């Protein structure tokens, strides 16, 4: 299990999250990678390239639940703001006082 985005939380939060991952999947090897500093990438690369290490994949397995189908245009990379650039299932929240 590769855990990223550790630079935006505290060390305690990283450890709690890793502990919860280990609880849910006790067989998982946990590797922390920091995309900003590159910390952990050598260990991850070594694990992948190690011929003696067998990596269990999810190929040909099935998901327990369907993935969310609500995807916004901003999640897909749209950078322009406005209703003419919005795609997908759109519901507006009316903030006007009644």
PDB file of N, CA and C in Angstrom:
ATOM      1  N   UNK A   1       0.849  -1.150   0.000  1.00  0.00           N
ATOM      2  CA  UNK A   1       0.000   0.000   0.000  1.00  0.00           C
ATOM      3  C   UNK A   1       0.902   1.221   0.000  1.00  0.00           C
ATOM      4  N   UNK A   2       0.726   2.079  -0.977  1.00  0.00           N
ATOM      5  CA  UNK A   2       1.493   3.317  -1.053  1.00  0.00           C
ATOM      6  C   UNK A   2       0.640   4.436  -0.471  1.00  0.00           C
ATOM      7  N   UNK A   3       1.178   5.118   0.516  1.00  0.00           N
ATOM      8  CA  UNK A   3       0.485   6.242   1.145  1.00  0.00           C
ATOM      9  C   UNK A   3       1.200   7.518   0.726  1.00  0.00           C
ATOM     10  N   UNK A   4       0.438   8.432   0.118  1.00  0.00           N
ATOM     11  CA  UNK A   4       0.992   9.706  -0.340  1.00  0.00           C
ATOM     12  C   UNK A   4       0.319  10.853   0.407  1.00  0.00           C
ATOM     13  N   UNK A   5       0.701  12.059   0.069  1.00  0.00           N
ATOM     14  CA  UNK A   5       0.153  13.289   0.653  1.00  0.00           C
ATOM     15  C   UNK A   5       0.456  13.418   2.139  1.00  0.00           C
ATOM     16  N   UNK A   6       1.478  12.748   2.614  1.00  0.00           N
ATOM     17  CA  UNK A   6       1.846  12.814   4.019  1.00  0.00           C
ATOM     18  C   UNK A   6       2.385  14.162   4.436  1.00  0.00           C
ATOM     19  N   UNK A   7       2.755  14.989   3.458  1.00  0.00           N
ATOM     20  CA  UNK A   7       3.296  16.305   3.779  1.00  0.00           C
ATOM     21  C   UNK A   7       2.211  17.289   4.213  1.00  0.00           C
ATOM     22  N   UNK A   8       0.942  16.935   4.026  1.00  0.00           N
ATOM     23  CA  UNK A   8      -0.120  17.878   4.390  1.00  0.00           C
ATOM     24  C   UNK A   8      -0.791  17.527   5.716  1.00  0.00           C
ATOM     25  N   UNK A   9      -0.296  16.479   6.376  1.00  0.00           N
ATOM     26  CA  UNK A   9      -0.823  16.107   7.694  1.00  0.00           C
ATOM     27  C   UNK A   9       0.342  15.943   8.664  1.00  0.00           C
ATOM     28  N   UNK A  10       0.022  15.857   9.928  1.00  0.00           N
ATOM     29  CA  UNK A  10       1.066  15.704  10.944  1.00  0.00           C
ATOM     30  C   UNK A  10       1.587  14.268  10.975  1.00  0.00           C
ATOM     31  N   UNK A  11       2.720  14.085  11.624  1.00  0.00           N
ATOM     32  CA  UNK A  11       3.297  12.744  11.782  1.00  0.00           C
ATOM     33  C   UNK A  11       2.324  11.822  12.509  1.00  0.00           C
ATOM     34  N   UNK A  12       1.645  12.347  13.513  1.00  0.00           N
ATOM     35  CA  UNK A  12       0.677  11.539  14.269  1.00  0.00           C
ATOM     36  C   UNK A  12      -0.460  11.071  13.371  1.00  0.00           C
ATOM     37  N   UNK A  13      -0.959  11.963  12.506  1.00  0.00           N
ATOM     38  CA  UNK A  13      -2.039  11.585  11.592  1.00  0.00           C
ATOM     39  C   UNK A  13      -1.576  10.531  10.595  1.00  0.00           C
ATOM     40  N   UNK A  14      -0.332  10.643  10.124  1.00  0.00           N
ATOM     41  CA  UNK A  14       0.219   9.627   9.210  1.00  0.00           C
ATOM     42  C   UNK A  14       0.269   8.270   9.889  1.00  0.00           C
ATOM     43  N   UNK A  15       0.718   8.255  11.132  1.00  0.00           N
ATOM     44  CA  UNK A  15       0.828   6.993  11.866  1.00  0.00           C
ATOM     45  C   UNK A  15      -0.537   6.377  12.155  1.00  0.00           C
ATOM     46  N   UNK A  16      -1.509   7.209  12.488  1.00  0.00           N
ATOM     47  CA  UNK A  16      -2.866   6.705  12.734  1.00  0.00           C
ATOM     48  C   UNK A  16      -3.442   6.125  11.448  1.00  0.00           C
ATOM     49  N   UNK A  17      -3.257   6.822  10.333  1.00  0.00           N
ATOM     50  CA  UNK A  17      -3.774   6.332   9.054  1.00  0.00           C
ATOM     51  C   UNK A  17      -3.109   5.014   8.675  1.00  0.00           C
ATOM     52  N   UNK A  18      -1.793   4.943   8.817  1.00  0.00           N
ATOM     53  CA  UNK A  18      -1.075   3.699   8.503  1.00  0.00           C
ATOM     54  C   UNK A  18      -1.538   2.562   9.402  1.00  0.00           C
ATOM     55  N   UNK A  19      -1.804   2.859  10.652  1.00  0.00           N
ATOM     56  CA  UNK A  19      -2.294   1.841  11.580  1.00  0.00           C
ATOM     57  C   UNK A  19      -3.662   1.327  11.158  1.00  0.00           C
ATOM     58  N   UNK A  20      -4.516   2.221  10.712  1.00  0.00           N
ATOM     59  CA  UNK A  20      -5.851   1.814  10.255  1.00  0.00           C
ATOM     60  C   UNK A  20      -5.769   0.997   8.974  1.00  0.00           C
ATOM     61  N   UNK A  21      -4.866   1.375   8.079  1.00  0.00           N
ATOM     62  CA  UNK A  21      -4.660   0.581   6.861  1.00  0.00           C
ATOM     63  C   UNK A  21      -4.192  -0.818   7.236  1.00  0.00           C
ATOM     64  N   UNK A  22      -3.252  -0.896   8.167  1.00  0.00           N
ATOM     65  CA  UNK A  22      -2.727  -2.189   8.610  1.00  0.00           C
ATOM     66  C   UNK A  22      -3.816  -3.032   9.274  1.00  0.00           C
ATOM     67  N   UNK A  23      -4.734  -2.388   9.979  1.00  0.00           N
ATOM     68  CA  UNK A  23      -5.843  -3.105  10.607  1.00  0.00           C
ATOM     69  C   UNK A  23      -6.771  -3.710   9.554  1.00  0.00           C
ATOM     70  N   UNK A  24      -7.066  -2.928   8.519  1.00  0.00           N
ATOM     71  CA  UNK A  24      -7.965  -3.388   7.463  1.00  0.00           C
ATOM     72  C   UNK A  24      -7.295  -4.428   6.579  1.00  0.00           C
ATOM     73  N   UNK A  25      -6.002  -4.242   6.312  1.00  0.00           N
ATOM     74  CA  UNK A  25      -5.277  -5.155   5.431  1.00  0.00           C
ATOM     75  C   UNK A  25      -3.950  -5.531   6.084  1.00  0.00           C
ATOM     76  N   UNK A  26      -3.962  -6.519   6.973  1.00  0.00           N
ATOM     77  CA  UNK A  26      -2.751  -6.867   7.716  1.00  0.00           C
ATOM     78  C   UNK A  26      -1.618  -7.408   6.850  1.00  0.00           C
ATOM     79  N   UNK A  27      -1.926  -7.884   5.650  1.00  0.00           N
ATOM     80  CA  UNK A  27      -0.888  -8.428   4.767  1.00  0.00           C
ATOM     81  C   UNK A  27      -0.200  -7.347   3.931  1.00  0.00           C
ATOM     82  N   UNK A  28      -0.727  -6.137   3.964  1.00  0.00           N
ATOM     83  CA  UNK A  28      -0.205  -5.068   3.112  1.00  0.00           C
ATOM     84  C   UNK A  28       1.152  -4.568   3.591  1.00  0.00           C
ATOM     85  N   UNK A  29       2.043  -4.377   2.639  1.00  0.00           N
ATOM     86  CA  UNK A  29       3.301  -3.680   2.908  1.00  0.00           C
ATOM     87  C   UNK A  29       3.009  -2.194   2.719  1.00  0.00           C
ATOM     88  N   UNK A  30       3.305  -1.390   3.717  1.00  0.00           N
ATOM     89  CA  UNK A  30       2.987   0.036   3.660  1.00  0.00           C
ATOM     90  C   UNK A  30       4.252   0.828   3.371  1.00  0.00           C
ATOM     91  N   UNK A  31       4.167   1.682   2.357  1.00  0.00           N
ATOM     92  CA  UNK A  31       5.285   2.548   1.986  1.00  0.00           C
ATOM     93  C   UNK A  31       4.759   3.974   1.912  1.00  0.00           C
ATOM     94  N   UNK A  32       5.432   4.890   2.595  1.00  0.00           N
ATOM     95  CA  UNK A  32       5.080   6.308   2.550  1.00  0.00           C
ATOM     96  C   UNK A  32       5.938   6.974   1.482  1.00  0.00           C
ATOM     97  N   UNK A  33       5.299   7.716   0.588  1.00  0.00           N
ATOM     98  CA  UNK A  33       6.024   8.429  -0.459  1.00  0.00           C
ATOM     99  C   UNK A  33       5.630   9.895  -0.417  1.00  0.00           C
ATOM    100  N   UNK A  34       6.633  10.760  -0.474  1.00  0.00           N
ATOM    101  CA  UNK A  34       6.413  12.194  -0.524  1.00  0.00           C
ATOM    102  C   UNK A  34       6.768  12.656  -1.932  1.00  0.00           C
ATOM    103  N   UNK A  35       5.767  13.095  -2.677  1.00  0.00           N
ATOM    104  CA  UNK A  35       5.984  13.530  -4.050  1.00  0.00           C
ATOM    105  C   UNK A  35       6.779  14.814  -4.165  1.00  0.00           C
ATOM    106  N   UNK A  36       6.798  15.619  -3.120  1.00  0.00           N
ATOM    107  CA  UNK A  36       7.545  16.873  -3.164  1.00  0.00           C
ATOM    108  C   UNK A  36       9.036  16.653  -2.960  1.00  0.00           C
ATOM    109  N   UNK A  37       9.387  15.796  -2.013  1.00  0.00           N
ATOM    110  CA  UNK A  37      10.802  15.573  -1.702  1.00  0.00           C
ATOM    111  C   UNK A  37      11.354  14.304  -2.336  1.00  0.00           C
ATOM    112  N   UNK A  38      10.465  13.407  -2.754  1.00  0.00           N
ATOM    113  CA  UNK A  38      10.913  12.134  -3.308  1.00  0.00           C
ATOM    114  C   UNK A  38      11.198  11.086  -2.253  1.00  0.00           C
ATOM    115  N   UNK A  39      10.998  11.444  -1.008  1.00  0.00           N
ATOM    116  CA  UNK A  39      11.266  10.501   0.079  1.00  0.00           C
ATOM    117  C   UNK A  39      10.370   9.276  -0.072  1.00  0.00           C
ATOM    118  N   UNK A  40      10.976   8.095  -0.012  1.00  0.00           N
ATOM    119  CA  UNK A  40      10.246   6.842  -0.125  1.00  0.00           C
ATOM    120  C   UNK A  40      10.216   6.251  -1.520  1.00  0.00           C
ATOM    121  N   UNK A  41      10.591   7.039  -2.527  1.00  0.00           N
ATOM    122  CA  UNK A  41      10.524   6.528  -3.901  1.00  0.00           C
ATOM    123  C   UNK A  41      11.574   5.456  -4.169  1.00  0.00           C
ATOM    124  N   UNK A  42      12.742   5.574  -3.549  1.00  0.00           N
ATOM    125  CA  UNK A  42      13.774   4.551  -3.749  1.00  0.00           C
ATOM    126  C   UNK A  42      13.304   3.209  -3.192  1.00  0.00           C
ATOM    127  N   UNK A  43      12.737   3.242  -2.001  1.00  0.00           N
ATOM    128  CA  UNK A  43      12.234   2.011  -1.389  1.00  0.00           C
ATOM    129  C   UNK A  43      11.122   1.397  -2.230  1.00  0.00           C
ATOM    130  N   UNK A  44      10.245   2.245  -2.757  1.00  0.00           N
ATOM    131  CA  UNK A  44       9.149   1.764  -3.591  1.00  0.00           C
ATOM    132  C   UNK A  44       9.685   1.147  -4.883  1.00  0.00           C
ATOM    133  N   UNK A  45      10.617   1.838  -5.518  1.00  0.00           N
ATOM    134  CA  UNK A  45      11.224   1.310  -6.742  1.00  0.00           C
ATOM    135  C   UNK A  45      11.958   0.007  -6.494  1.00  0.00           C
ATOM    136  N   UNK A  46      12.654  -0.071  -5.370  1.00  0.00           N
ATOM    137  CA  UNK A  46      13.374  -1.298  -5.025  1.00  0.00           C
ATOM    138  C   UNK A  46      12.409  -2.460  -4.824  1.00  0.00           C
ATOM    139  N   UNK A  47      11.280  -2.197  -4.205  1.00  0.00           N
ATOM    140  CA  UNK A  47      10.283  -3.237  -3.985  1.00  0.00           C
ATOM    141  C   UNK A  47       9.724  -3.749  -5.312  1.00  0.00           C
ATOM    142  N   UNK A  48       9.454  -2.836  -6.221  1.00  0.00           N
ATOM    143  CA  UNK A  48       8.903  -3.226  -7.523  1.00  0.00           C
ATOM    144  C   UNK A  48       9.924  -4.001  -8.342  1.00  0.00           C
ATOM    145  N   UNK A  49      11.179  -3.567  -8.298  1.00  0.00           N
ATOM    146  CA  UNK A  49      12.213  -4.182  -9.133  1.00  0.00           C
ATOM    147  C   UNK A  49      12.804  -5.454  -8.531  1.00  0.00           C
ATOM    148  N   UNK A  50      12.504  -5.760  -7.284  1.00  0.00           N
ATOM    149  CA  UNK A  50      13.053  -6.941  -6.620  1.00  0.00           C
ATOM    150  C   UNK A  50      12.388  -8.200  -7.165  1.00  0.00           C
ATOM    151  N   UNK A  51      13.164  -9.040  -7.837  1.00  0.00           N
ATOM    152  CA  UNK A  51      12.632 -10.267  -8.423  1.00  0.00           C
ATOM    153  C   UNK A  51      12.218 -11.277  -7.361  1.00  0.00           C
ATOM    154  N   UNK A  52      12.801 -11.194  -6.178  1.00  0.00           N
ATOM    155  CA  UNK A  52      12.482 -12.144  -5.116  1.00  0.00           C
ATOM    156  C   UNK A  52      11.183 -11.801  -4.388  1.00  0.00           C
ATOM    157  N   UNK A  53      10.747 -10.567  -4.531  1.00  0.00           N
ATOM    158  CA  UNK A  53       9.545 -10.106  -3.831  1.00  0.00           C
ATOM    159  C   UNK A  53       8.331 -10.320  -4.729  1.00  0.00           C
ATOM    160  N   UNK A  54       7.370 -11.077  -4.247  1.00  0.00           N
ATOM    161  CA  UNK A  54       6.147 -11.307  -5.014  1.00  0.00           C
ATOM    162  C   UNK A  54       5.120 -10.258  -4.623  1.00  0.00           C
ATOM    163  N   UNK A  55       4.622  -9.539  -5.618  1.00  0.00           N
ATOM    164  CA  UNK A  55       3.647  -8.485  -5.374  1.00  0.00           C
ATOM    165  C   UNK A  55       2.283  -8.978  -5.832  1.00  0.00           C
ATOM    166  N   UNK A  56       1.354  -9.021  -4.911  1.00  0.00           N
ATOM    167  CA  UNK A  56      -0.005  -9.439  -5.225  1.00  0.00           C
ATOM    168  C   UNK A  56      -0.725  -8.270  -5.881  1.00  0.00           C
ATOM    169  N   UNK A  57      -1.319  -8.498  -7.037  1.00  0.00           N
ATOM    170  CA  UNK A  57      -2.019  -7.430  -7.747  1.00  0.00           C
ATOM    171  C   UNK A  57      -3.523  -7.635  -7.661  1.00  0.00           C
ATOM    172  N   UNK A  58      -4.264  -6.657  -8.115  1.00  0.00           N
ATOM    173  CA  UNK A  58      -5.720  -6.739  -8.128  1.00  0.00           C
ATOM    174  C   UNK A  58      -6.258  -7.061  -9.519  1.00  0.00           C
ATOM    175  N   UNK A  59      -5.383  -7.419 -10.426  1.00  0.00           N
ATOM    176  CA  UNK A  59      -5.783  -7.750 -11.788  1.00  0.00           C
ATOM    177  C   UNK A  59      -6.768  -8.909 -11.782  1.00  0.00           C
ATOM    178  N   UNK A  60      -7.850  -8.755 -12.520  1.00  0.00           N
ATOM    179  CA  UNK A  60      -8.909  -9.763 -12.659  1.00  0.00           C
ATOM    180  C   UNK A  60      -9.772  -9.928 -11.408  1.00  0.00           C
ATOM    181  N   UNK A  61      -9.617  -9.075 -10.431  1.00  0.00           N
ATOM    182  CA  UNK A  61     -10.488  -9.128  -9.256  1.00  0.00           C
ATOM    183  C   UNK A  61     -11.676  -8.195  -9.473  1.00  0.00           C
ATOM    184  N   UNK A  62     -12.629  -8.248  -8.574  1.00  0.00           N
ATOM    185  CA  UNK A  62     -13.808  -7.394  -8.682  1.00  0.00           C
ATOM    186  C   UNK A  62     -13.877  -6.452  -7.486  1.00  0.00           C
ATOM    187  N   UNK A  63     -14.426  -5.266  -7.733  1.00  0.00           N
ATOM    188  CA  UNK A  63     -14.648  -4.306  -6.661  1.00  0.00           C
ATOM    189  C   UNK A  63     -15.833  -4.751  -5.816  1.00  0.00           C
ATOM    190  N   UNK A  64     -15.775  -4.473  -4.549  1.00  0.00           N
ATOM    191  CA  UNK A  64     -16.900  -4.813  -3.671  1.00  0.00           C
ATOM    192  C   UNK A  64     -18.080  -3.875  -3.896  1.00  0.00           C
ATOM    193  N   UNK A  65     -17.798  -2.639  -4.263  1.00  0.00           N
ATOM    194  CA  UNK A  65     -18.838  -1.643  -4.475  1.00  0.00           C
ATOM    195  C   UNK A  65     -18.530  -0.880  -5.757  1.00  0.00           C
ATOM    196  N   UNK A  66     -19.551  -0.347  -6.444  1.00  0.00           N
ATOM    197  CA  UNK A  66     -19.282   0.440  -7.647  1.00  0.00           C
ATOM    198  C   UNK A  66     -18.599   1.759  -7.288  1.00  0.00           C
ATOM    199  N   UNK A  67     -17.803   2.262  -8.209  1.00  0.00           N
ATOM    200  CA  UNK A  67     -17.146   3.549  -8.002  1.00  0.00           C
ATOM    201  C   UNK A  67     -18.162   4.673  -8.126  1.00  0.00           C
ATOM    202  N   UNK A  68     -17.919   5.796  -7.484  1.00  0.00           N
ATOM    203  CA  UNK A  68     -18.844   6.929  -7.620  1.00  0.00           C
ATOM    204  C   UNK A  68     -18.916   7.377  -9.069  1.00  0.00           C
ATOM    205  N   UNK A  69     -20.114   7.701  -9.526  1.00  0.00           N
ATOM    206  CA  UNK A  69     -20.273   8.109 -10.920  1.00  0.00           C
ATOM    207  C   UNK A  69     -20.399   9.614 -11.069  1.00  0.00           C
ATOM    208  N   UNK A  70     -20.496  10.334  -9.982  1.00  0.00           N
ATOM    209  CA  UNK A  70     -20.605  11.782 -10.049  1.00  0.00           C
ATOM    210  C   UNK A  70     -19.211  12.384 -10.162  1.00  0.00           C
ATOM    211  N   UNK A  71     -18.884  12.852 -11.338  1.00  0.00           N
ATOM    212  CA  UNK A  71     -17.574  13.446 -11.583  1.00  0.00           C
ATOM    213  C   UNK A  71     -17.796  14.861 -12.089  1.00  0.00           C
ATOM    214  N   UNK A  72     -17.140  15.808 -11.472  1.00  0.00           N
ATOM    215  CA  UNK A  72     -17.309  17.185 -11.914  1.00  0.00           C
ATOM    216  C   UNK A  72     -16.252  17.544 -12.956  1.00  0.00           C
ATOM    217  N   UNK A  73     -16.547  18.572 -13.719  1.00  0.00           N
ATOM    218  CA  UNK A  73     -15.624  18.986 -14.772  1.00  0.00           C
ATOM    219  C   UNK A  73     -14.299  19.472 -14.192  1.00  0.00           C
ATOM    220  N   UNK A  74     -14.317  20.016 -12.984  1.00  0.00           N
ATOM    221  CA  UNK A  74     -13.079  20.487 -12.363  1.00  0.00           C
ATOM    222  C   UNK A  74     -12.203  19.307 -11.945  1.00  0.00           C
ATOM    223  N   UNK A  75     -12.843  18.203 -11.550  1.00  0.00           N
ATOM    224  CA  UNK A  75     -12.085  16.991 -11.222  1.00  0.00           C
ATOM    225  C   UNK A  75     -11.409  16.425 -12.462  1.00  0.00           C
ATOM    226  N   UNK A  76     -11.986  16.687 -13.620  1.00  0.00           N
ATOM    227  CA  UNK A  76     -11.431  16.188 -14.874  1.00  0.00           C
ATOM    228  C   UNK A  76     -10.403  17.134 -15.476  1.00  0.00           C
ATOM    229  N   UNK A  77     -10.111  18.236 -14.796  1.00  0.00           N
ATOM    230  CA  UNK A  77      -9.048  19.123 -15.253  1.00  0.00           C
ATOM    231  C   UNK A  77      -9.494  20.464 -15.794  1.00  0.00           C
ATOM    232  N   UNK A  78     -10.777  20.741 -15.811  1.00  0.00           N
ATOM    233  CA  UNK A  78     -11.253  22.037 -16.298  1.00  0.00           C
ATOM    234  C   UNK A  78     -10.764  23.139 -15.366  1.00  0.00           C
ATOM    235  N   UNK A  79     -10.197  24.194 -15.943  1.00  0.00           N
ATOM    236  CA  UNK A  79      -9.682  25.298 -15.133  1.00  0.00           C
ATOM    237  C   UNK A  79     -10.526  26.561 -15.263  1.00  0.00           C
ATOM    238  N   UNK A  80     -11.407  26.600 -16.254  1.00  0.00           N
ATOM    239  CA  UNK A  80     -12.260  27.772 -16.438  1.00  0.00           C
ATOM    240  C   UNK A  80     -13.480  27.651 -15.534  1.00  0.00           C
ATOM    241  N   UNK A  81     -13.885  28.770 -14.960  1.00  0.00           N
ATOM    242  CA  UNK A  81     -15.005  28.775 -14.021  1.00  0.00           C
ATOM    243  C   UNK A  81     -16.227  29.376 -14.697  1.00  0.00           C
ATOM    244  N   UNK A  82     -17.360  28.745 -14.517  1.00  0.00           N
ATOM    245  CA  UNK A  82     -18.610  29.245 -15.078  1.00  0.00           C
ATOM    246  C   UNK A  82     -19.519  28.108 -15.485  1.00  0.00           C
ATOM    247  N   UNK A  83     -20.824  28.406 -15.542  1.00  0.00           N
ATOM    248  CA  UNK A  83     -21.796  27.350 -15.835  1.00  0.00           C
ATOM    249  C   UNK A  83     -21.622  26.771 -17.233  1.00  0.00           C
ATOM    250  N   UNK A  84     -21.102  27.535 -18.170  1.00  0.00           N
ATOM    251  CA  UNK A  84     -20.929  27.008 -19.530  1.00  0.00           C
ATOM    252  C   UNK A  84     -19.796  25.986 -19.612  1.00  0.00           C
ATOM    253  N   UNK A  85     -18.956  25.901 -18.592  1.00  0.00           N
ATOM    254  CA  UNK A  85     -17.848  24.945 -18.584  1.00  0.00           C
ATOM    255  C   UNK A  85     -18.128  23.727 -17.708  1.00  0.00           C
ATOM    256  N   UNK A  86     -19.264  23.718 -17.026  1.00  0.00           N
ATOM    257  CA  UNK A  86     -19.589  22.615 -16.126  1.00  0.00           C
ATOM    258  C   UNK A  86     -20.204  21.461 -16.910  1.00  0.00           C
ATOM    259  N   UNK A  87     -19.754  20.257 -16.591  1.00  0.00           N
ATOM    260  CA  UNK A  87     -20.246  19.057 -17.258  1.00  0.00           C
ATOM    261  C   UNK A  87     -20.743  18.068 -16.221  1.00  0.00           C
ATOM    262  N   UNK A  88     -21.517  17.097 -16.657  1.00  0.00           N
ATOM    263  CA  UNK A  88     -21.933  16.023 -15.760  1.00  0.00           C
ATOM    264  C   UNK A  88     -23.209  16.344 -15.007  1.00  0.00           C
ATOM    265  N   UNK A  89     -23.419  15.640 -13.919  1.00  0.00           N
ATOM    266  CA  UNK A  89     -24.609  15.831 -13.086  1.00  0.00           C
ATOM    267  C   UNK A  89     -24.420  17.072 -12.232  1.00  0.00           C
ATOM    268  N   UNK A  90     -25.197  18.091 -12.508  1.00  0.00           N
ATOM    269  CA  UNK A  90     -25.026  19.362 -11.806  1.00  0.00           C
ATOM    270  C   UNK A  90     -26.295  19.690 -11.040  1.00  0.00           C
ATOM    271  N   UNK A  91     -26.150  19.944  -9.771  1.00  0.00           N
ATOM    272  CA  UNK A  91     -27.255  20.410  -8.938  1.00  0.00           C
ATOM    273  C   UNK A  91     -26.806  21.686  -8.258  1.00  0.00           C
ATOM    274  N   UNK A  92     -27.609  22.689  -8.370  1.00  0.00           N
ATOM    275  CA  UNK A  92     -27.283  23.975  -7.765  1.00  0.00           C
ATOM    276  C   UNK A  92     -27.901  24.069  -6.374  1.00  0.00           C
ATOM    277  N   UNK A  93     -27.178  24.690  -5.467  1.00  0.00           N
ATOM    278  CA  UNK A  93     -27.692  24.954  -4.128  1.00  0.00           C
ATOM    279  C   UNK A  93     -28.156  26.401  -4.102  1.00  0.00           C
ATOM    280  N   UNK A  94     -29.402  26.609  -3.723  1.00  0.00           N
ATOM    281  CA  UNK A  94     -29.948  27.951  -3.663  1.00  0.00           C
ATOM    282  C   UNK A  94     -29.625  28.552  -2.294  1.00  0.00           C
ATOM    283  N   UNK A  95     -28.771  29.580  -2.282  1.00  0.00           N
ATOM    284  CA  UNK A  95     -28.366  30.220  -1.035  1.00  0.00           C
ATOM    285  C   UNK A  95     -29.173  31.479  -0.725  1.00  0.00           C
ATOM    286  N   UNK A  96     -30.158  31.787  -1.569  1.00  0.00           N
ATOM    287  CA  UNK A  96     -30.956  32.988  -1.345  1.00  0.00           C
ATOM    288  C   UNK A  96     -31.836  32.804  -0.122  1.00  0.00           C
ATOM    289  N   UNK A  97     -32.002  33.888   0.618  1.00  0.00           N
ATOM    290  CA  UNK A  97     -32.857  33.823   1.808  1.00  0.00           C
ATOM    291  C   UNK A  97     -34.305  33.819   1.368  1.00  0.00           C
ATOM    292  N   UNK A  98     -35.098  33.012   2.039  1.00  0.00           N
ATOM    293  CA  UNK A  98     -36.511  32.910   1.660  1.00  0.00           C
ATOM    294  C   UNK A  98     -37.389  33.495   2.713  1.00  0.00           C
TER     295      UNK A  98
END
